[in-house]
Short mmCIF file of N, CA, C and O in Angstrom, two decimals:
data_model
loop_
_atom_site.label_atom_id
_atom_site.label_comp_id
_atom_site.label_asym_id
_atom_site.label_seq_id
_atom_site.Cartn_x
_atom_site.Cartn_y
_atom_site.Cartn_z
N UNK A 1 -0.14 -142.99 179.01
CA UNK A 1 0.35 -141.63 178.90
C UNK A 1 -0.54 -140.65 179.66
O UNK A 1 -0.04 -139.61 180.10
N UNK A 2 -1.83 -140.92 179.83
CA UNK A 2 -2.90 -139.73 180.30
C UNK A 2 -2.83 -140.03 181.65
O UNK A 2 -3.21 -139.22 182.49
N UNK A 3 -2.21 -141.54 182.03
CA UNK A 3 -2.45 -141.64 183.81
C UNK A 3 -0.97 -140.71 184.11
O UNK A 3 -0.92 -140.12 185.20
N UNK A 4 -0.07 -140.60 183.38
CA UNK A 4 1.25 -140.03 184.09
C UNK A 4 0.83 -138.27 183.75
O UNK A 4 1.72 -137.50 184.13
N UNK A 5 0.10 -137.86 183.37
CA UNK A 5 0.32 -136.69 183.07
C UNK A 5 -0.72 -136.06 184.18
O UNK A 5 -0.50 -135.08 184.89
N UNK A 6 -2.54 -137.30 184.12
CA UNK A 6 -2.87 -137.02 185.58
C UNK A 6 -1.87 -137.08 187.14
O UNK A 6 -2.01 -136.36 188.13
N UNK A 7 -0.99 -138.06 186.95
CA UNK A 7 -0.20 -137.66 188.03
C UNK A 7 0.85 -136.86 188.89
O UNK A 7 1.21 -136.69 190.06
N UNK A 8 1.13 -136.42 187.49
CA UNK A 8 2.32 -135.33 187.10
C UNK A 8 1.24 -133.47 187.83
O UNK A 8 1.70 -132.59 188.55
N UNK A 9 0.04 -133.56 187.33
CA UNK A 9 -0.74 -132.61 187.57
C UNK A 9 -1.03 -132.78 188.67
O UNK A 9 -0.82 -131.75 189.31
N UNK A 10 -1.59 -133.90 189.53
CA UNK A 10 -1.93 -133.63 191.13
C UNK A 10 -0.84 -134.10 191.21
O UNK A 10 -1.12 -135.28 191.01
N UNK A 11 0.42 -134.05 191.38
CA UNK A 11 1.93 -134.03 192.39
C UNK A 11 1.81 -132.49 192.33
O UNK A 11 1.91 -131.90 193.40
N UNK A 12 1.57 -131.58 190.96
CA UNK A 12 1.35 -129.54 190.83
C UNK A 12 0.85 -129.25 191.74
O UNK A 12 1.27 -128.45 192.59
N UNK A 13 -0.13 -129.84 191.74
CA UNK A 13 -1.04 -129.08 193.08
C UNK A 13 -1.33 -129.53 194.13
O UNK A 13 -2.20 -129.03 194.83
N UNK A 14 -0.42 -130.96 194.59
CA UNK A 14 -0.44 -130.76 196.00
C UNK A 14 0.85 -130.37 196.30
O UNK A 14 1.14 -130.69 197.45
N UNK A 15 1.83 -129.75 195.64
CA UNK A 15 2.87 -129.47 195.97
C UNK A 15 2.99 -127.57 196.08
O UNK A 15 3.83 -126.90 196.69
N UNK A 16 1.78 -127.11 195.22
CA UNK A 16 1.75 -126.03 195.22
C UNK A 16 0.48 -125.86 196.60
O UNK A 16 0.87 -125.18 197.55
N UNK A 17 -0.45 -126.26 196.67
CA UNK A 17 -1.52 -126.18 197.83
C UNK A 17 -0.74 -126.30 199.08
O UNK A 17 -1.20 -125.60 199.99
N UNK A 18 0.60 -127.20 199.48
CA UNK A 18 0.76 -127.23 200.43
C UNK A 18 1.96 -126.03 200.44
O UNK A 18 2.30 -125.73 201.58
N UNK A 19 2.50 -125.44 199.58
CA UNK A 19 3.34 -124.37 199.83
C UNK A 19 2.24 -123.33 200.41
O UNK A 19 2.36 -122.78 201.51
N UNK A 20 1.02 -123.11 199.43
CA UNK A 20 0.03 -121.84 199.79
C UNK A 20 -0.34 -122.01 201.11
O UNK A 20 -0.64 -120.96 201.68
N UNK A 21 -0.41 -123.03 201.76
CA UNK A 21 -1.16 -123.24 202.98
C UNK A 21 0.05 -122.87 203.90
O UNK A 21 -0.26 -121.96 204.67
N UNK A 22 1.17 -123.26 204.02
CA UNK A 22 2.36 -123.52 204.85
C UNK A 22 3.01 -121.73 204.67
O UNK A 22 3.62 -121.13 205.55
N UNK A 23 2.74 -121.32 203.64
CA UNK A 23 3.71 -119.97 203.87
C UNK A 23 3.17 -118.86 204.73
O UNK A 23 2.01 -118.46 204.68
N UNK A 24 3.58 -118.65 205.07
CA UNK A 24 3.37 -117.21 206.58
C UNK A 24 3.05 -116.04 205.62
O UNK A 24 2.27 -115.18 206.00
N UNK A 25 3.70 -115.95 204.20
CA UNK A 25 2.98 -114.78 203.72
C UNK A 25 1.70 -114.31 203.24
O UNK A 25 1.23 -113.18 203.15
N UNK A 26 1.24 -115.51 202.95
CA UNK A 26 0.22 -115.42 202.18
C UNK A 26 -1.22 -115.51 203.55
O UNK A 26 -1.52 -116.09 204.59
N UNK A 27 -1.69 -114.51 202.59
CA UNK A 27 -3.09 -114.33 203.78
C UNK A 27 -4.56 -115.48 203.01
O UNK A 27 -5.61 -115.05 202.54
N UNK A 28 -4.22 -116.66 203.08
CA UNK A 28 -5.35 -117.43 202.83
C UNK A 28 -6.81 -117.16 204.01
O UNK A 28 -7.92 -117.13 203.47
N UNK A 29 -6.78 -117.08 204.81
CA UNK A 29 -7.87 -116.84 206.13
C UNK A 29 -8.53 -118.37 205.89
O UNK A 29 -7.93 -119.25 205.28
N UNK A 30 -9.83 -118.53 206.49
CA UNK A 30 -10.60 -119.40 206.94
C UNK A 30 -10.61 -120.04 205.31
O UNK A 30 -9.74 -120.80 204.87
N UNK A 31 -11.37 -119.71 204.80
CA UNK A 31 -11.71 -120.53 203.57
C UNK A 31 -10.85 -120.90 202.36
O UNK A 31 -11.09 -121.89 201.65
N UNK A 32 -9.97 -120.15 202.18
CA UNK A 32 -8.68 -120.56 201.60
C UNK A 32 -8.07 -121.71 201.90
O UNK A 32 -7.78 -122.75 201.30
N UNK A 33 -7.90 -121.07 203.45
CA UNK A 33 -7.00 -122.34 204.02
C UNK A 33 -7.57 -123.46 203.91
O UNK A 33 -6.83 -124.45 203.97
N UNK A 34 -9.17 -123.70 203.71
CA UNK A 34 -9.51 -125.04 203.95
C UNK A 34 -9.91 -125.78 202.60
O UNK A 34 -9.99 -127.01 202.58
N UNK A 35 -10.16 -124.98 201.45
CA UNK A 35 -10.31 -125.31 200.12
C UNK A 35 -8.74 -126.13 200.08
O UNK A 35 -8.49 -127.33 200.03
N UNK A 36 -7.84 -124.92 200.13
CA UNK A 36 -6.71 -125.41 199.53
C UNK A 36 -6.17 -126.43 199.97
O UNK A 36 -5.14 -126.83 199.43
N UNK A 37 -6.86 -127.22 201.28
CA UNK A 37 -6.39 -128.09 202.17
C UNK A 37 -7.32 -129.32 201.43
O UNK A 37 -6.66 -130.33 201.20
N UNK A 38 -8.60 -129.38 201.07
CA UNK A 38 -9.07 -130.01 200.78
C UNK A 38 -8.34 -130.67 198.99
O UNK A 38 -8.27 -131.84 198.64
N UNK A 39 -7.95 -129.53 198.27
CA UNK A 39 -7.59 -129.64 196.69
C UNK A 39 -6.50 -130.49 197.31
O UNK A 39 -6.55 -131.61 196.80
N UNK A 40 -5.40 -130.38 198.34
CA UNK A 40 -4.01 -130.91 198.66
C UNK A 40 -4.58 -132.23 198.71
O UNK A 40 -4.05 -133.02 197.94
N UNK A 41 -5.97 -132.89 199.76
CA UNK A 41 -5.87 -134.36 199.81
C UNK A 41 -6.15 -135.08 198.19
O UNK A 41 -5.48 -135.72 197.38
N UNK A 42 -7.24 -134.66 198.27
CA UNK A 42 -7.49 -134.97 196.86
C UNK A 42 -6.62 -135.04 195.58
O UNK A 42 -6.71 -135.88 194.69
N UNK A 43 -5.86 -134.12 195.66
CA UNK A 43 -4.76 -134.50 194.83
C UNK A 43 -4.04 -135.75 195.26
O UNK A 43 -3.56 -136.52 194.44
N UNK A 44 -3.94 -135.98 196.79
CA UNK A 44 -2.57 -136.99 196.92
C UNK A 44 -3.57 -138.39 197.09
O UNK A 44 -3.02 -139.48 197.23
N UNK A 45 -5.02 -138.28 197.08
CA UNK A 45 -5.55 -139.15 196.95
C UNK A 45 -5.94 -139.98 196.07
O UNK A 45 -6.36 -141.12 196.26
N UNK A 46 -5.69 -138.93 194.21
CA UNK A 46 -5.40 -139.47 193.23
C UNK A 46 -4.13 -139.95 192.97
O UNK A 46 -3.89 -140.96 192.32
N UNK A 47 -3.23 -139.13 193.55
CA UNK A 47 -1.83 -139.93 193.18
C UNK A 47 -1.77 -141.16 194.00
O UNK A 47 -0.89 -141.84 193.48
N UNK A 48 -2.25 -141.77 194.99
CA UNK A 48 -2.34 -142.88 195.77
C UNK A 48 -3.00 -144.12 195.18
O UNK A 48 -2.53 -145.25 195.07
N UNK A 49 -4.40 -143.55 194.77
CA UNK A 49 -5.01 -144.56 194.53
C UNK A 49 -5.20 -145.32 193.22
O UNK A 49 -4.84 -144.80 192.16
N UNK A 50 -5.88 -146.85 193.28
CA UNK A 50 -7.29 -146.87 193.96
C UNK A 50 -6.73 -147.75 194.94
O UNK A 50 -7.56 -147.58 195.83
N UNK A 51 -5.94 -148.54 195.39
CA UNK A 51 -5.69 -149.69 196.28
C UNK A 51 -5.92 -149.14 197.67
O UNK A 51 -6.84 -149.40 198.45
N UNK A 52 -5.04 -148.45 197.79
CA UNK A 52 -4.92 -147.54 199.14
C UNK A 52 -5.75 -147.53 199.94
O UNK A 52 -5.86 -148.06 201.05
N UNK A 53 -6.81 -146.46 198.92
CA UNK A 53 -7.87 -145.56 200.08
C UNK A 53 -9.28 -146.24 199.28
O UNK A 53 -10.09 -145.38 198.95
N UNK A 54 -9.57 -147.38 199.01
CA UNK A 54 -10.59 -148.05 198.42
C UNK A 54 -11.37 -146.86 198.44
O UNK A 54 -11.18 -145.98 197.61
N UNK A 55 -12.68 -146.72 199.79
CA UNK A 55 -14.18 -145.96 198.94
C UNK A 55 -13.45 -144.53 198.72
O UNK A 55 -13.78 -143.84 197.76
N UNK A 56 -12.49 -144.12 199.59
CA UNK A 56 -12.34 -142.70 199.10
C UNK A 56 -11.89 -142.31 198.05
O UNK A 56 -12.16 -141.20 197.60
N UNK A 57 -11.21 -143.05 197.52
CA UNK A 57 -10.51 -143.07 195.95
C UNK A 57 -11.38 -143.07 195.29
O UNK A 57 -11.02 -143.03 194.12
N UNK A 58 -12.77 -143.12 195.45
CA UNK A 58 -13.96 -143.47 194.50
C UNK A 58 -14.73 -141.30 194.99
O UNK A 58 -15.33 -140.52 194.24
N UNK A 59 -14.41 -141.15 196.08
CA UNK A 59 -14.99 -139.84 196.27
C UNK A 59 -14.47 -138.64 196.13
O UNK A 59 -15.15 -137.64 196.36
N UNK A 60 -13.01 -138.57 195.68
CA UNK A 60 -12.13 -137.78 195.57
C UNK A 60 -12.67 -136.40 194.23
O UNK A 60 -12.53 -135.18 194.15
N UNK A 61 -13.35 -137.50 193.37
CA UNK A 61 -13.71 -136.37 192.54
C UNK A 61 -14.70 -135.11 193.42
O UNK A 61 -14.62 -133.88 193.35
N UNK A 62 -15.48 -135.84 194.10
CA UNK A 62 -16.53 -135.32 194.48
C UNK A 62 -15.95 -133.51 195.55
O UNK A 62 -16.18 -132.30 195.52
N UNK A 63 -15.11 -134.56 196.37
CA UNK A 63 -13.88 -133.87 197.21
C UNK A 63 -13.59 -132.39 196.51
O UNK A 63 -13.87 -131.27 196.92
N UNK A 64 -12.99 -132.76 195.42
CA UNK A 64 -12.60 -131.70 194.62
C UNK A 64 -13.25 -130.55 193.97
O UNK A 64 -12.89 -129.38 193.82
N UNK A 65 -14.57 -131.38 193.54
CA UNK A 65 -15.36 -130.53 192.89
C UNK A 65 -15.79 -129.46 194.09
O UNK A 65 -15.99 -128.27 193.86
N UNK A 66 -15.90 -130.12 195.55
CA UNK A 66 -16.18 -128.76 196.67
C UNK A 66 -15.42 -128.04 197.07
O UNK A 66 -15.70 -127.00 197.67
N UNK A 67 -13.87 -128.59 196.73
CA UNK A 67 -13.01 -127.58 197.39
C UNK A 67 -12.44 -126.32 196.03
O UNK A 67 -11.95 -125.21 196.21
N UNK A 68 -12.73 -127.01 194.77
CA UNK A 68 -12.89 -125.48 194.07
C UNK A 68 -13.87 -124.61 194.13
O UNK A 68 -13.78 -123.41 193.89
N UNK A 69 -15.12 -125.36 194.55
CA UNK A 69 -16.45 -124.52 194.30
C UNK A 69 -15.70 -123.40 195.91
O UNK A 69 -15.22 -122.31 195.62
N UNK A 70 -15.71 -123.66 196.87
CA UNK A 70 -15.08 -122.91 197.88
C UNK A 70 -13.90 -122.29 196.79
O UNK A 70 -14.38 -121.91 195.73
N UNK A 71 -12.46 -122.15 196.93
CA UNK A 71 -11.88 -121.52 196.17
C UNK A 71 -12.42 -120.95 195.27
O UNK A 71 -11.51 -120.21 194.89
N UNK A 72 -13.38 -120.72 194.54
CA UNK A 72 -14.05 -120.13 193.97
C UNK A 72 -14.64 -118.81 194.67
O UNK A 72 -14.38 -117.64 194.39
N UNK A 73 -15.39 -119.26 195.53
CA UNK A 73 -16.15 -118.31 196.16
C UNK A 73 -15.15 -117.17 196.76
O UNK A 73 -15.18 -115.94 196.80
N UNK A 74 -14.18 -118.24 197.23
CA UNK A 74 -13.08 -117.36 198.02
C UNK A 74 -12.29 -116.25 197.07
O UNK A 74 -12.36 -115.06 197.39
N UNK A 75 -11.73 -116.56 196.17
CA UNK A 75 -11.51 -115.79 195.20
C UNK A 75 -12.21 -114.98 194.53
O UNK A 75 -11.69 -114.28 193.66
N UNK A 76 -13.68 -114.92 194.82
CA UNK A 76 -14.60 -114.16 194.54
C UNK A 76 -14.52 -112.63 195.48
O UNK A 76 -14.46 -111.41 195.27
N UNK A 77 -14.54 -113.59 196.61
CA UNK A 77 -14.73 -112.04 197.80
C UNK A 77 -13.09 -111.42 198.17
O UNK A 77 -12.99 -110.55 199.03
N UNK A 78 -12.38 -111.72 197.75
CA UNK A 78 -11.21 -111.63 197.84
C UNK A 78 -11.17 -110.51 196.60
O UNK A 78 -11.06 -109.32 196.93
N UNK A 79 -11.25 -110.77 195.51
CA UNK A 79 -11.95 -109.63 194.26
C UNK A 79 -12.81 -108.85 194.43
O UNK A 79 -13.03 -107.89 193.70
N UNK A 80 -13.49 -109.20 195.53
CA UNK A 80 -14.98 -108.49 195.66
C UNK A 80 -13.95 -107.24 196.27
O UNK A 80 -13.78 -106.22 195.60
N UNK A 81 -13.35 -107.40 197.49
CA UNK A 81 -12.76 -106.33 198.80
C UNK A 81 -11.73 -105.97 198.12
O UNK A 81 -11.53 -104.84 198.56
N UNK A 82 -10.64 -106.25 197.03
CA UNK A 82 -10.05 -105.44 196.79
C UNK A 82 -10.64 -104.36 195.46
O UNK A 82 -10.08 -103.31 195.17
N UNK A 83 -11.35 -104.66 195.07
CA UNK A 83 -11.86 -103.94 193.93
C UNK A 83 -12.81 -102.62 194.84
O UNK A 83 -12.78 -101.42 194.59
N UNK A 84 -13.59 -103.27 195.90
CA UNK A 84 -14.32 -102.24 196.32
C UNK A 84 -13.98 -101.19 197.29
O UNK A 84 -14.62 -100.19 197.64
N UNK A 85 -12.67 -101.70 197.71
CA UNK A 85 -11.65 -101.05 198.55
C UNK A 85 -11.24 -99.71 197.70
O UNK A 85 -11.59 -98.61 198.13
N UNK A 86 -10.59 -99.83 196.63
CA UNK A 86 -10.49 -98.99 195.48
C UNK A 86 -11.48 -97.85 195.34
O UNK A 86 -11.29 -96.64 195.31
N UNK A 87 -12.38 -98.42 195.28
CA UNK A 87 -13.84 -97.27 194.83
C UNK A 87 -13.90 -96.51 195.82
O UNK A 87 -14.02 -95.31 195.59
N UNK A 88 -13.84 -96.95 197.18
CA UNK A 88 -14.20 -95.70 198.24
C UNK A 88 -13.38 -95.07 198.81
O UNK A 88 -13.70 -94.17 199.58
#
């Protein structure tokens, strides 16, 4: 039950990462685009594996953990400029 619901969750988000990346509206810029590119493999690298992609199926966590720490940041300064945009 917990492997279908992990899979059910990365099919979410590589299905949502690759809409964010692919739509013309959305202003991801440099680091967006590449977090969210990174969360997209990693997701489809859990839904793949382990047969597939042997050592990478073993690094995917790792994968992930950098492409939120980026999304993170990104969403940081992204908060940062519209909040400080406001003030002045």
């Amino acid at each position: 039950m917990i492997q279908l619901v992990n899979t059910i969750a990365n099919l979410v988000l590589l299905v949502f990462c690759l809409w964010a990346v692919l739509n013309k509206r959305l202003d991801t810029q440099v680091f967006g685009t590449v977090a969210l590119s990174l969360v997209a493999i990693t997701s489809f690298v859990n839904i793949t594996r382990p047969d597939v992609f042997g050592f990478w199926a073993e690094q995917s966590e790792v994968l992930s953990n950098v492409a939120v720490a980026i999304l993170a940041v990104w969403f940081f300064l992204r908060w940062r400029k519209c909040n400080c945009e406001d003030e002045q």
